[in-house]
Amino acid sequence: MCCIIIIHIKLKDFFMPAANNIPARRESLNLRIKPAERDLIDRAAKARGKNRTEFVLEAARAAAEEALIEQRIFRMDSDDYQLFLNRLDQPPAPNSALRKTMQTPAPWEQKK
């Protein structure tokens, strides 16, 4: 089954759900790259005050986050789809941010 769904999420929860549980160990990522592309990356990294690894990792992470944010089609079986619909039908748990949002006039309702 395929459906189109737009979801509002907190970015930090979406991209780093278990950030506190991740060990400090780092993995390596090897790439084949043309010398001209490597030189371009090195120049850009230097312009930003970063080394090549920092620059490439930052750019790759930003591109990955953007790709996931723009995802609009989620494929799921009918059981998962029903669970998802049930979740959407549940009212949000009251909290101070929700109360503030509900009490604040929308920008088009505010008097100038």
PDB file of N, CA and C in Angstrom:
ATOM      1  N   MET A   1       0.850  -1.172   0.000  1.00  0.00           N
ATOM      2  CA  MET A   1       0.000   0.000   0.000  1.00  0.00           C
ATOM      3  C   MET A   1       0.892   1.229   0.000  1.00  0.00           C
ATOM      4  N   CYS A   2       0.479   2.249  -0.673  1.00  0.00           N
ATOM      5  CA  CYS A   2       1.253   3.480  -0.763  1.00  0.00           C
ATOM      6  C   CYS A   2       0.342   4.647  -0.417  1.00  0.00           C
ATOM      7  N   CYS A   3       0.843   5.564   0.382  1.00  0.00           N
ATOM      8  CA  CYS A   3       0.037   6.727   0.718  1.00  0.00           C
ATOM      9  C   CYS A   3       0.943   7.941   0.810  1.00  0.00           C
ATOM     10  N   ILE A   4       0.372   9.112   0.653  1.00  0.00           N
ATOM     11  CA  ILE A   4       1.123  10.354   0.770  1.00  0.00           C
ATOM     12  C   ILE A   4       0.756  10.994   2.094  1.00  0.00           C
ATOM     13  N   ILE A   5       1.767  11.269   2.888  1.00  0.00           N
ATOM     14  CA  ILE A   5       1.547  11.801   4.218  1.00  0.00           C
ATOM     15  C   ILE A   5       2.564  12.901   4.474  1.00  0.00           C
ATOM     16  N   ILE A   6       2.118  14.003   5.021  1.00  0.00           N
ATOM     17  CA  ILE A   6       3.020  15.079   5.418  1.00  0.00           C
ATOM     18  C   ILE A   6       3.022  15.113   6.936  1.00  0.00           C
ATOM     19  N   ILE A   7       4.207  15.045   7.511  1.00  0.00           N
ATOM     20  CA  ILE A   7       4.332  14.948   8.958  1.00  0.00           C
ATOM     21  C   ILE A   7       5.222  16.067   9.475  1.00  0.00           C
ATOM     22  N   HIS A   8       4.806  16.694  10.571  1.00  0.00           N
ATOM     23  CA  HIS A   8       5.644  17.688  11.249  1.00  0.00           C
ATOM     24  C   HIS A   8       6.416  16.955  12.337  1.00  0.00           C
ATOM     25  N   ILE A   9       7.724  17.123  12.352  1.00  0.00           N
ATOM     26  CA  ILE A   9       8.554  16.422  13.322  1.00  0.00           C
ATOM     27  C   ILE A   9       9.539  17.385  13.966  1.00  0.00           C
ATOM     28  N   LYS A  10      10.045  16.991  15.125  1.00  0.00           N
ATOM     29  CA  LYS A  10      11.157  17.713  15.724  1.00  0.00           C
ATOM     30  C   LYS A  10      12.413  17.129  15.107  1.00  0.00           C
ATOM     31  N   LEU A  11      13.203  17.950  14.439  1.00  0.00           N
ATOM     32  CA  LEU A  11      14.362  17.460  13.701  1.00  0.00           C
ATOM     33  C   LEU A  11      15.328  16.683  14.575  1.00  0.00           C
ATOM     34  N   LYS A  12      15.605  17.164  15.776  1.00  0.00           N
ATOM     35  CA  LYS A  12      16.589  16.465  16.602  1.00  0.00           C
ATOM     36  C   LYS A  12      16.107  15.065  16.962  1.00  0.00           C
ATOM     37  N   ASP A  13      14.802  14.866  17.160  1.00  0.00           N
ATOM     38  CA  ASP A  13      14.281  13.541  17.471  1.00  0.00           C
ATOM     39  C   ASP A  13      14.311  12.638  16.248  1.00  0.00           C
ATOM     40  N   PHE A  14      14.135  13.217  15.064  1.00  0.00           N
ATOM     41  CA  PHE A  14      14.094  12.428  13.838  1.00  0.00           C
ATOM     42  C   PHE A  14      15.480  11.959  13.427  1.00  0.00           C
ATOM     43  N   PHE A  15      16.457  12.857  13.480  1.00  0.00           N
ATOM     44  CA  PHE A  15      17.775  12.524  12.969  1.00  0.00           C
ATOM     45  C   PHE A  15      18.675  11.869  13.999  1.00  0.00           C
ATOM     46  N   MET A  16      18.498  12.177  15.252  1.00  0.00           N
ATOM     47  CA  MET A  16      19.359  11.614  16.281  1.00  0.00           C
ATOM     48  C   MET A  16      18.504  11.070  17.425  1.00  0.00           C
ATOM     49  N   PRO A  17      17.655  10.047  17.165  1.00  0.00           N
ATOM     50  CA  PRO A  17      16.726   9.590  18.193  1.00  0.00           C
ATOM     51  C   PRO A  17      17.401   9.006  19.425  1.00  0.00           C
ATOM     52  N   ALA A  18      18.557   8.390  19.260  1.00  0.00           N
ATOM     53  CA  ALA A  18      19.225   7.785  20.402  1.00  0.00           C
ATOM     54  C   ALA A  18      20.638   8.329  20.531  1.00  0.00           C
ATOM     55  N   ALA A  19      20.782   9.618  20.341  1.00  0.00           N
ATOM     56  CA  ALA A  19      22.113  10.226  20.322  1.00  0.00           C
ATOM     57  C   ALA A  19      22.876   9.969  21.617  1.00  0.00           C
ATOM     58  N   ASN A  20      22.171   9.906  22.735  1.00  0.00           N
ATOM     59  CA  ASN A  20      22.852   9.701  24.008  1.00  0.00           C
ATOM     60  C   ASN A  20      23.364   8.274  24.163  1.00  0.00           C
ATOM     61  N   ASN A  21      22.803   7.336  23.405  1.00  0.00           N
ATOM     62  CA  ASN A  21      23.198   5.939  23.514  1.00  0.00           C
ATOM     63  C   ASN A  21      24.267   5.552  22.503  1.00  0.00           C
ATOM     64  N   ILE A  22      24.660   6.464  21.641  1.00  0.00           N
ATOM     65  CA  ILE A  22      25.630   6.155  20.604  1.00  0.00           C
ATOM     66  C   ILE A  22      27.033   6.281  21.183  1.00  0.00           C
ATOM     67  N   PRO A  23      27.844   5.214  21.057  1.00  0.00           N
ATOM     68  CA  PRO A  23      29.211   5.321  21.575  1.00  0.00           C
ATOM     69  C   PRO A  23      30.025   6.323  20.769  1.00  0.00           C
ATOM     70  N   ALA A  24      31.113   6.794  21.359  1.00  0.00           N
ATOM     71  CA  ALA A  24      31.940   7.814  20.716  1.00  0.00           C
ATOM     72  C   ALA A  24      32.764   7.251  19.557  1.00  0.00           C
ATOM     73  N   ARG A  25      32.713   5.961  19.333  1.00  0.00           N
ATOM     74  CA  ARG A  25      33.480   5.331  18.262  1.00  0.00           C
ATOM     75  C   ARG A  25      33.074   5.909  16.918  1.00  0.00           C
ATOM     76  N   ARG A  26      34.055   6.100  16.027  1.00  0.00           N
ATOM     77  CA  ARG A  26      33.774   6.668  14.712  1.00  0.00           C
ATOM     78  C   ARG A  26      34.043   5.614  13.657  1.00  0.00           C
ATOM     79  N   GLU A  27      33.309   5.680  12.579  1.00  0.00           N
ATOM     80  CA  GLU A  27      33.480   4.789  11.435  1.00  0.00           C
ATOM     81  C   GLU A  27      34.197   5.548  10.337  1.00  0.00           C
ATOM     82  N   SER A  28      34.800   4.812   9.416  1.00  0.00           N
ATOM     83  CA  SER A  28      35.426   5.490   8.280  1.00  0.00           C
ATOM     84  C   SER A  28      34.546   5.324   7.048  1.00  0.00           C
ATOM     85  N   LEU A  29      34.655   6.276   6.148  1.00  0.00           N
ATOM     86  CA  LEU A  29      33.916   6.278   4.891  1.00  0.00           C
ATOM     87  C   LEU A  29      34.927   6.584   3.795  1.00  0.00           C
ATOM     88  N   ASN A  30      35.112   5.651   2.880  1.00  0.00           N
ATOM     89  CA  ASN A  30      36.094   5.828   1.813  1.00  0.00           C
ATOM     90  C   ASN A  30      35.390   6.158   0.508  1.00  0.00           C
ATOM     91  N   LEU A  31      35.938   7.102  -0.230  1.00  0.00           N
ATOM     92  CA  LEU A  31      35.359   7.543  -1.497  1.00  0.00           C
ATOM     93  C   LEU A  31      36.414   7.522  -2.587  1.00  0.00           C
ATOM     94  N   ARG A  32      35.981   7.306  -3.797  1.00  0.00           N
ATOM     95  CA  ARG A  32      36.829   7.508  -4.966  1.00  0.00           C
ATOM     96  C   ARG A  32      36.435   8.864  -5.522  1.00  0.00           C
ATOM     97  N   ILE A  33      37.406   9.725  -5.713  1.00  0.00           N
ATOM     98  CA  ILE A  33      37.100  11.091  -6.126  1.00  0.00           C
ATOM     99  C   ILE A  33      38.180  11.585  -7.084  1.00  0.00           C
ATOM    100  N   LYS A  34      37.767  12.388  -8.029  1.00  0.00           N
ATOM    101  CA  LYS A  34      38.721  12.964  -8.980  1.00  0.00           C
ATOM    102  C   LYS A  34      39.556  14.024  -8.264  1.00  0.00           C
ATOM    103  N   PRO A  35      40.814  14.161  -8.645  1.00  0.00           N
ATOM    104  CA  PRO A  35      41.670  15.167  -7.993  1.00  0.00           C
ATOM    105  C   PRO A  35      41.086  16.579  -8.045  1.00  0.00           C
ATOM    106  N   ALA A  36      40.470  16.945  -9.154  1.00  0.00           N
ATOM    107  CA  ALA A  36      39.897  18.296  -9.259  1.00  0.00           C
ATOM    108  C   ALA A  36      38.757  18.488  -8.260  1.00  0.00           C
ATOM    109  N   GLU A  37      37.950  17.443  -8.037  1.00  0.00           N
ATOM    110  CA  GLU A  37      36.856  17.539  -7.067  1.00  0.00           C
ATOM    111  C   GLU A  37      37.409  17.625  -5.645  1.00  0.00           C
ATOM    112  N   ARG A  38      38.460  16.831  -5.364  1.00  0.00           N
ATOM    113  CA  ARG A  38      39.088  16.880  -4.046  1.00  0.00           C
ATOM    114  C   ARG A  38      39.671  18.266  -3.782  1.00  0.00           C
ATOM    115  N   ASP A  39      40.312  18.834  -4.790  1.00  0.00           N
ATOM    116  CA  ASP A  39      40.885  20.173  -4.637  1.00  0.00           C
ATOM    117  C   ASP A  39      39.798  21.218  -4.390  1.00  0.00           C
ATOM    118  N   LEU A  40      38.685  21.092  -5.090  1.00  0.00           N
ATOM    119  CA  LEU A  40      37.558  22.004  -4.885  1.00  0.00           C
ATOM    120  C   LEU A  40      37.050  21.901  -3.446  1.00  0.00           C
ATOM    121  N   ILE A  41      36.884  20.676  -2.968  1.00  0.00           N
ATOM    122  CA  ILE A  41      36.425  20.460  -1.592  1.00  0.00           C
ATOM    123  C   ILE A  41      37.427  21.033  -0.596  1.00  0.00           C
ATOM    124  N   ASP A  42      38.702  20.803  -0.846  1.00  0.00           N
ATOM    125  CA  ASP A  42      39.733  21.332   0.058  1.00  0.00           C
ATOM    126  C   ASP A  42      39.712  22.858   0.111  1.00  0.00           C
ATOM    127  N   ARG A  43      39.534  23.491  -1.041  1.00  0.00           N
ATOM    128  CA  ARG A  43      39.473  24.961  -1.067  1.00  0.00           C
ATOM    129  C   ARG A  43      38.250  25.466  -0.302  1.00  0.00           C
ATOM    130  N   ALA A  44      37.124  24.808  -0.516  1.00  0.00           N
ATOM    131  CA  ALA A  44      35.899  25.223   0.180  1.00  0.00           C
ATOM    132  C   ALA A  44      36.029  24.990   1.686  1.00  0.00           C
ATOM    133  N   ALA A  45      36.613  23.869   2.075  1.00  0.00           N
ATOM    134  CA  ALA A  45      36.807  23.576   3.497  1.00  0.00           C
ATOM    135  C   ALA A  45      37.696  24.634   4.138  1.00  0.00           C
ATOM    136  N   LYS A  46      38.770  24.984   3.455  1.00  0.00           N
ATOM    137  CA  LYS A  46      39.679  26.007   3.978  1.00  0.00           C
ATOM    138  C   LYS A  46      38.961  27.345   4.119  1.00  0.00           C
ATOM    139  N   ALA A  47      38.108  27.680   3.140  1.00  0.00           N
ATOM    140  CA  ALA A  47      37.358  28.939   3.191  1.00  0.00           C
ATOM    141  C   ALA A  47      36.418  28.975   4.394  1.00  0.00           C
ATOM    142  N   ARG A  48      35.945  27.813   4.823  1.00  0.00           N
ATOM    143  CA  ARG A  48      35.054  27.727   5.984  1.00  0.00           C
ATOM    144  C   ARG A  48      35.801  27.481   7.293  1.00  0.00           C
ATOM    145  N   GLY A  49      37.118  27.365   7.217  1.00  0.00           N
ATOM    146  CA  GLY A  49      37.889  27.118   8.432  1.00  0.00           C
ATOM    147  C   GLY A  49      37.745  25.701   8.941  1.00  0.00           C
ATOM    148  N   LYS A  50      37.523  24.758   8.045  1.00  0.00           N
ATOM    149  CA  LYS A  50      37.338  23.353   8.420  1.00  0.00           C
ATOM    150  C   LYS A  50      38.362  22.502   7.694  1.00  0.00           C
ATOM    151  N   ASN A  51      38.551  21.287   8.199  1.00  0.00           N
ATOM    152  CA  ASN A  51      39.372  20.361   7.438  1.00  0.00           C
ATOM    153  C   ASN A  51      38.463  19.597   6.467  1.00  0.00           C
ATOM    154  N   ARG A  52      39.066  18.805   5.599  1.00  0.00           N
ATOM    155  CA  ARG A  52      38.292  18.095   4.572  1.00  0.00           C
ATOM    156  C   ARG A  52      37.221  17.198   5.195  1.00  0.00           C
ATOM    157  N   THR A  53      37.580  16.450   6.218  1.00  0.00           N
ATOM    158  CA  THR A  53      36.627  15.533   6.847  1.00  0.00           C
ATOM    159  C   THR A  53      35.438  16.288   7.428  1.00  0.00           C
ATOM    160  N   GLU A  54      35.713  17.344   8.184  1.00  0.00           N
ATOM    161  CA  GLU A  54      34.624  18.134   8.778  1.00  0.00           C
ATOM    162  C   GLU A  54      33.712  18.703   7.699  1.00  0.00           C
ATOM    163  N   PHE A  55      34.312  19.239   6.646  1.00  0.00           N
ATOM    164  CA  PHE A  55      33.528  19.862   5.584  1.00  0.00           C
ATOM    165  C   PHE A  55      32.650  18.837   4.871  1.00  0.00           C
ATOM    166  N   VAL A  56      33.237  17.698   4.484  1.00  0.00           N
ATOM    167  CA  VAL A  56      32.484  16.670   3.755  1.00  0.00           C
ATOM    168  C   VAL A  56      31.399  16.077   4.644  1.00  0.00           C
ATOM    169  N   LEU A  57      31.715  15.805   5.905  1.00  0.00           N
ATOM    170  CA  LEU A  57      30.722  15.241   6.812  1.00  0.00           C
ATOM    171  C   LEU A  57      29.556  16.203   7.022  1.00  0.00           C
ATOM    172  N   GLU A  58      29.857  17.483   7.223  1.00  0.00           N
ATOM    173  CA  GLU A  58      28.801  18.483   7.404  1.00  0.00           C
ATOM    174  C   GLU A  58      27.903  18.567   6.167  1.00  0.00           C
ATOM    175  N   ALA A  59      28.510  18.592   4.981  1.00  0.00           N
ATOM    176  CA  ALA A  59      27.732  18.683   3.741  1.00  0.00           C
ATOM    177  C   ALA A  59      26.908  17.421   3.511  1.00  0.00           C
ATOM    178  N   ALA A  60      27.496  16.256   3.776  1.00  0.00           N
ATOM    179  CA  ALA A  60      26.772  14.996   3.578  1.00  0.00           C
ATOM    180  C   ALA A  60      25.618  14.873   4.564  1.00  0.00           C
ATOM    181  N   ARG A  61      25.847  15.256   5.824  1.00  0.00           N
ATOM    182  CA  ARG A  61      24.782  15.193   6.826  1.00  0.00           C
ATOM    183  C   ARG A  61      23.633  16.128   6.451  1.00  0.00           C
ATOM    184  N   ALA A  62      23.956  17.344   6.018  1.00  0.00           N
ATOM    185  CA  ALA A  62      22.913  18.300   5.620  1.00  0.00           C
ATOM    186  C   ALA A  62      22.113  17.757   4.441  1.00  0.00           C
ATOM    187  N   ALA A  63      22.788  17.158   3.467  1.00  0.00           N
ATOM    188  CA  ALA A  63      22.085  16.593   2.308  1.00  0.00           C
ATOM    189  C   ALA A  63      21.211  15.417   2.729  1.00  0.00           C
ATOM    190  N   ALA A  64      21.690  14.590   3.647  1.00  0.00           N
ATOM    191  CA  ALA A  64      20.905  13.448   4.124  1.00  0.00           C
ATOM    192  C   ALA A  64      19.663  13.915   4.884  1.00  0.00           C
ATOM    193  N   GLU A  65      19.826  14.917   5.748  1.00  0.00           N
ATOM    194  CA  GLU A  65      18.684  15.447   6.496  1.00  0.00           C
ATOM    195  C   GLU A  65      17.651  16.038   5.550  1.00  0.00           C
ATOM    196  N   GLU A  66      18.108  16.784   4.556  1.00  0.00           N
ATOM    197  CA  GLU A  66      17.190  17.380   3.584  1.00  0.00           C
ATOM    198  C   GLU A  66      16.438  16.304   2.808  1.00  0.00           C
ATOM    199  N   ALA A  67      17.127  15.248   2.408  1.00  0.00           N
ATOM    200  CA  ALA A  67      16.475  14.160   1.674  1.00  0.00           C
ATOM    201  C   ALA A  67      15.387  13.509   2.519  1.00  0.00           C
ATOM    202  N   LEU A  68      15.645  13.340   3.815  1.00  0.00           N
ATOM    203  CA  LEU A  68      14.647  12.723   4.686  1.00  0.00           C
ATOM    204  C   LEU A  68      13.494  13.672   4.985  1.00  0.00           C
ATOM    205  N   ILE A  69      13.793  14.961   5.142  1.00  0.00           N
ATOM    206  CA  ILE A  69      12.732  15.940   5.390  1.00  0.00           C
ATOM    207  C   ILE A  69      11.779  16.003   4.203  1.00  0.00           C
ATOM    208  N   GLU A  70      12.328  15.919   3.006  1.00  0.00           N
ATOM    209  CA  GLU A  70      11.512  16.028   1.799  1.00  0.00           C
ATOM    210  C   GLU A  70      10.753  14.752   1.469  1.00  0.00           C
ATOM    211  N   GLN A  71      11.005  13.687   2.210  1.00  0.00           N
ATOM    212  CA  GLN A  71      10.321  12.421   1.944  1.00  0.00           C
ATOM    213  C   GLN A  71       8.834  12.581   2.239  1.00  0.00           C
ATOM    214  N   ARG A  72       8.023  12.275   1.278  1.00  0.00           N
ATOM    215  CA  ARG A  72       6.576  12.426   1.438  1.00  0.00           C
ATOM    216  C   ARG A  72       5.823  11.109   1.236  1.00  0.00           C
ATOM    217  N   ILE A  73       6.453  10.135   0.624  1.00  0.00           N
ATOM    218  CA  ILE A  73       5.767   8.869   0.364  1.00  0.00           C
ATOM    219  C   ILE A  73       6.339   7.811   1.291  1.00  0.00           C
ATOM    220  N   PHE A  74       5.481   7.201   2.054  1.00  0.00           N
ATOM    221  CA  PHE A  74       5.872   6.146   2.971  1.00  0.00           C
ATOM    222  C   PHE A  74       5.146   4.875   2.547  1.00  0.00           C
ATOM    223  N   ARG A  75       5.875   3.808   2.385  1.00  0.00           N
ATOM    224  CA  ARG A  75       5.268   2.536   1.996  1.00  0.00           C
ATOM    225  C   ARG A  75       5.121   1.675   3.247  1.00  0.00           C
ATOM    226  N   MET A  76       3.924   1.147   3.436  1.00  0.00           N
ATOM    227  CA  MET A  76       3.672   0.306   4.598  1.00  0.00           C
ATOM    228  C   MET A  76       2.549  -0.657   4.291  1.00  0.00           C
ATOM    229  N   ASP A  77       2.524  -1.760   5.032  1.00  0.00           N
ATOM    230  CA  ASP A  77       1.437  -2.714   4.830  1.00  0.00           C
ATOM    231  C   ASP A  77       0.189  -2.195   5.543  1.00  0.00           C
ATOM    232  N   SER A  78      -0.916  -2.878   5.337  1.00  0.00           N
ATOM    233  CA  SER A  78      -2.197  -2.374   5.852  1.00  0.00           C
ATOM    234  C   SER A  78      -2.230  -2.337   7.381  1.00  0.00           C
ATOM    235  N   ASP A  79      -1.566  -3.282   8.051  1.00  0.00           N
ATOM    236  CA  ASP A  79      -1.546  -3.261   9.519  1.00  0.00           C
ATOM    237  C   ASP A  79      -0.798  -2.034  10.043  1.00  0.00           C
ATOM    238  N   ASP A  80       0.370  -1.769   9.469  1.00  0.00           N
ATOM    239  CA  ASP A  80       1.131  -0.590   9.883  1.00  0.00           C
ATOM    240  C   ASP A  80       0.385   0.695   9.546  1.00  0.00           C
ATOM    241  N   TYR A  81      -0.292   0.713   8.408  1.00  0.00           N
ATOM    242  CA  TYR A  81      -1.062   1.893   8.019  1.00  0.00           C
ATOM    243  C   TYR A  81      -2.184   2.151   9.027  1.00  0.00           C
ATOM    244  N   GLN A  82      -2.843   1.079   9.476  1.00  0.00           N
ATOM    245  CA  GLN A  82      -3.916   1.230  10.456  1.00  0.00           C
ATOM    246  C   GLN A  82      -3.359   1.739  11.786  1.00  0.00           C
ATOM    247  N   LEU A  83      -2.210   1.220  12.199  1.00  0.00           N
ATOM    248  CA  LEU A  83      -1.567   1.717  13.422  1.00  0.00           C
ATOM    249  C   LEU A  83      -1.232   3.198  13.294  1.00  0.00           C
ATOM    250  N   PHE A  84      -0.746   3.571  12.128  1.00  0.00           N
ATOM    251  CA  PHE A  84      -0.405   4.966  11.880  1.00  0.00           C
ATOM    252  C   PHE A  84      -1.650   5.848  11.972  1.00  0.00           C
ATOM    253  N   LEU A  85      -2.737   5.424  11.345  1.00  0.00           N
ATOM    254  CA  LEU A  85      -3.984   6.194  11.403  1.00  0.00           C
ATOM    255  C   LEU A  85      -4.490   6.307  12.836  1.00  0.00           C
ATOM    256  N   ASN A  86      -4.387   5.228  13.590  1.00  0.00           N
ATOM    257  CA  ASN A  86      -4.814   5.266  14.994  1.00  0.00           C
ATOM    258  C   ASN A  86      -4.003   6.289  15.784  1.00  0.00           C
ATOM    259  N   ARG A  87      -2.711   6.336  15.525  1.00  0.00           N
ATOM    260  CA  ARG A  87      -1.858   7.312  16.193  1.00  0.00           C
ATOM    261  C   ARG A  87      -2.271   8.738  15.842  1.00  0.00           C
ATOM    262  N   LEU A  88      -2.598   8.970  14.566  1.00  0.00           N
ATOM    263  CA  LEU A  88      -3.015  10.309  14.143  1.00  0.00           C
ATOM    264  C   LEU A  88      -4.315  10.732  14.811  1.00  0.00           C
ATOM    265  N   ASP A  89      -5.175   9.766  15.082  1.00  0.00           N
ATOM    266  CA  ASP A  89      -6.465  10.069  15.695  1.00  0.00           C
ATOM    267  C   ASP A  89      -6.362  10.343  17.191  1.00  0.00           C
ATOM    268  N   GLN A  90      -5.255   9.981  17.823  1.00  0.00           N
ATOM    269  CA  GLN A  90      -5.093  10.216  19.254  1.00  0.00           C
ATOM    270  C   GLN A  90      -4.765  11.691  19.490  1.00  0.00           C
ATOM    271  N   PRO A  91      -5.413  12.303  20.464  1.00  0.00           N
ATOM    272  CA  PRO A  91      -5.086  13.707  20.742  1.00  0.00           C
ATOM    273  C   PRO A  91      -3.679  13.804  21.318  1.00  0.00           C
ATOM    274  N   PRO A  92      -2.998  14.910  21.075  1.00  0.00           N
ATOM    275  CA  PRO A  92      -1.657  15.077  21.640  1.00  0.00           C
ATOM    276  C   PRO A  92      -1.729  15.226  23.155  1.00  0.00           C
ATOM    277  N   ALA A  93      -0.700  14.784  23.823  1.00  0.00           N
ATOM    278  CA  ALA A  93      -0.639  14.936  25.276  1.00  0.00           C
ATOM    279  C   ALA A  93      -0.464  16.412  25.605  1.00  0.00           C
ATOM    280  N   PRO A  94      -1.221  16.918  26.572  1.00  0.00           N
ATOM    281  CA  PRO A  94      -1.090  18.334  26.933  1.00  0.00           C
ATOM    282  C   PRO A  94       0.329  18.637  27.420  1.00  0.00           C
ATOM    283  N   ASN A  95       0.839  19.779  27.014  1.00  0.00           N
ATOM    284  CA  ASN A  95       2.143  20.239  27.490  1.00  0.00           C
ATOM    285  C   ASN A  95       2.178  21.754  27.352  1.00  0.00           C
ATOM    286  N   SER A  96       3.172  22.369  27.961  1.00  0.00           N
ATOM    287  CA  SER A  96       3.210  23.834  27.987  1.00  0.00           C
ATOM    288  C   SER A  96       3.368  24.433  26.593  1.00  0.00           C
ATOM    289  N   ALA A  97       4.148  23.802  25.724  1.00  0.00           N
ATOM    290  CA  ALA A  97       4.332  24.336  24.368  1.00  0.00           C
ATOM    291  C   ALA A  97       3.021  24.288  23.587  1.00  0.00           C
ATOM    292  N   LEU A  98       2.273  23.200  23.742  1.00  0.00           N
ATOM    293  CA  LEU A  98       0.987  23.084  23.051  1.00  0.00           C
ATOM    294  C   LEU A  98      -0.003  24.118  23.585  1.00  0.00           C
ATOM    295  N   ARG A  99      -0.038  24.285  24.910  1.00  0.00           N
ATOM    296  CA  ARG A  99      -0.943  25.289  25.489  1.00  0.00           C
ATOM    297  C   ARG A  99      -0.608  26.686  24.971  1.00  0.00           C
ATOM    298  N   LYS A 100       0.684  27.012  24.927  1.00  0.00           N
ATOM    299  CA  LYS A 100       1.102  28.326  24.439  1.00  0.00           C
ATOM    300  C   LYS A 100       0.693  28.512  22.979  1.00  0.00           C
ATOM    301  N   THR A 101       0.903  27.484  22.170  1.00  0.00           N
ATOM    302  CA  THR A 101       0.531  27.558  20.751  1.00  0.00           C
ATOM    303  C   THR A 101      -0.966  27.783  20.591  1.00  0.00           C
ATOM    304  N   MET A 102      -1.758  27.080  21.374  1.00  0.00           N
ATOM    305  CA  MET A 102      -3.211  27.190  21.250  1.00  0.00           C
ATOM    306  C   MET A 102      -3.720  28.545  21.748  1.00  0.00           C
ATOM    307  N   GLN A 103      -2.985  29.197  22.646  1.00  0.00           N
ATOM    308  CA  GLN A 103      -3.413  30.485  23.184  1.00  0.00           C
ATOM    309  C   GLN A 103      -2.867  31.669  22.402  1.00  0.00           C
ATOM    310  N   THR A 104      -1.912  31.426  21.521  1.00  0.00           N
ATOM    311  CA  THR A 104      -1.304  32.501  20.739  1.00  0.00           C
ATOM    312  C   THR A 104      -2.063  32.680  19.432  1.00  0.00           C
ATOM    313  N   PRO A 105      -2.503  33.896  19.120  1.00  0.00           N
ATOM    314  CA  PRO A 105      -3.202  34.103  17.847  1.00  0.00           C
ATOM    315  C   PRO A 105      -2.280  33.816  16.662  1.00  0.00           C
ATOM    316  N   ALA A 106      -2.863  33.300  15.605  1.00  0.00           N
ATOM    317  CA  ALA A 106      -2.107  33.071  14.374  1.00  0.00           C
ATOM    318  C   ALA A 106      -1.627  34.419  13.838  1.00  0.00           C
ATOM    319  N   PRO A 107      -0.548  34.445  13.074  1.00  0.00           N
ATOM    320  CA  PRO A 107      -0.023  35.721  12.568  1.00  0.00           C
ATOM    321  C   PRO A 107      -1.071  36.551  11.832  1.00  0.00           C
ATOM    322  N   TRP A 108      -1.952  35.906  11.094  1.00  0.00           N
ATOM    323  CA  TRP A 108      -2.968  36.653  10.347  1.00  0.00           C
ATOM    324  C   TRP A 108      -4.101  37.137  11.242  1.00  0.00           C
ATOM    325  N   GLU A 109      -4.155  36.636  12.491  1.00  0.00           N
ATOM    326  CA  GLU A 109      -5.179  37.075  13.434  1.00  0.00           C
ATOM    327  C   GLU A 109      -4.674  38.178  14.371  1.00  0.00           C
ATOM    328  N   GLN A 110      -3.383  38.389  14.402  1.00  0.00           N
ATOM    329  CA  GLN A 110      -2.812  39.368  15.319  1.00  0.00           C
ATOM    330  C   GLN A 110      -3.093  40.782  14.834  1.00  0.00           C
ATOM    331  N   LYS A 111      -3.404  41.648  15.802  1.00  0.00           N
ATOM    332  CA  LYS A 111      -3.658  43.048  15.479  1.00  0.00           C
ATOM    333  C   LYS A 111      -2.335  43.784  15.423  1.00  0.00           C
ATOM    334  N   LYS A 112      -2.203  44.663  14.461  1.00  0.00           N
ATOM    335  CA  LYS A 112      -0.955  45.424  14.306  1.00  0.00           C
ATOM    336  C   LYS A 112      -1.097  46.813  14.838  1.00  0.00           C
TER     337      LYS A 112
END
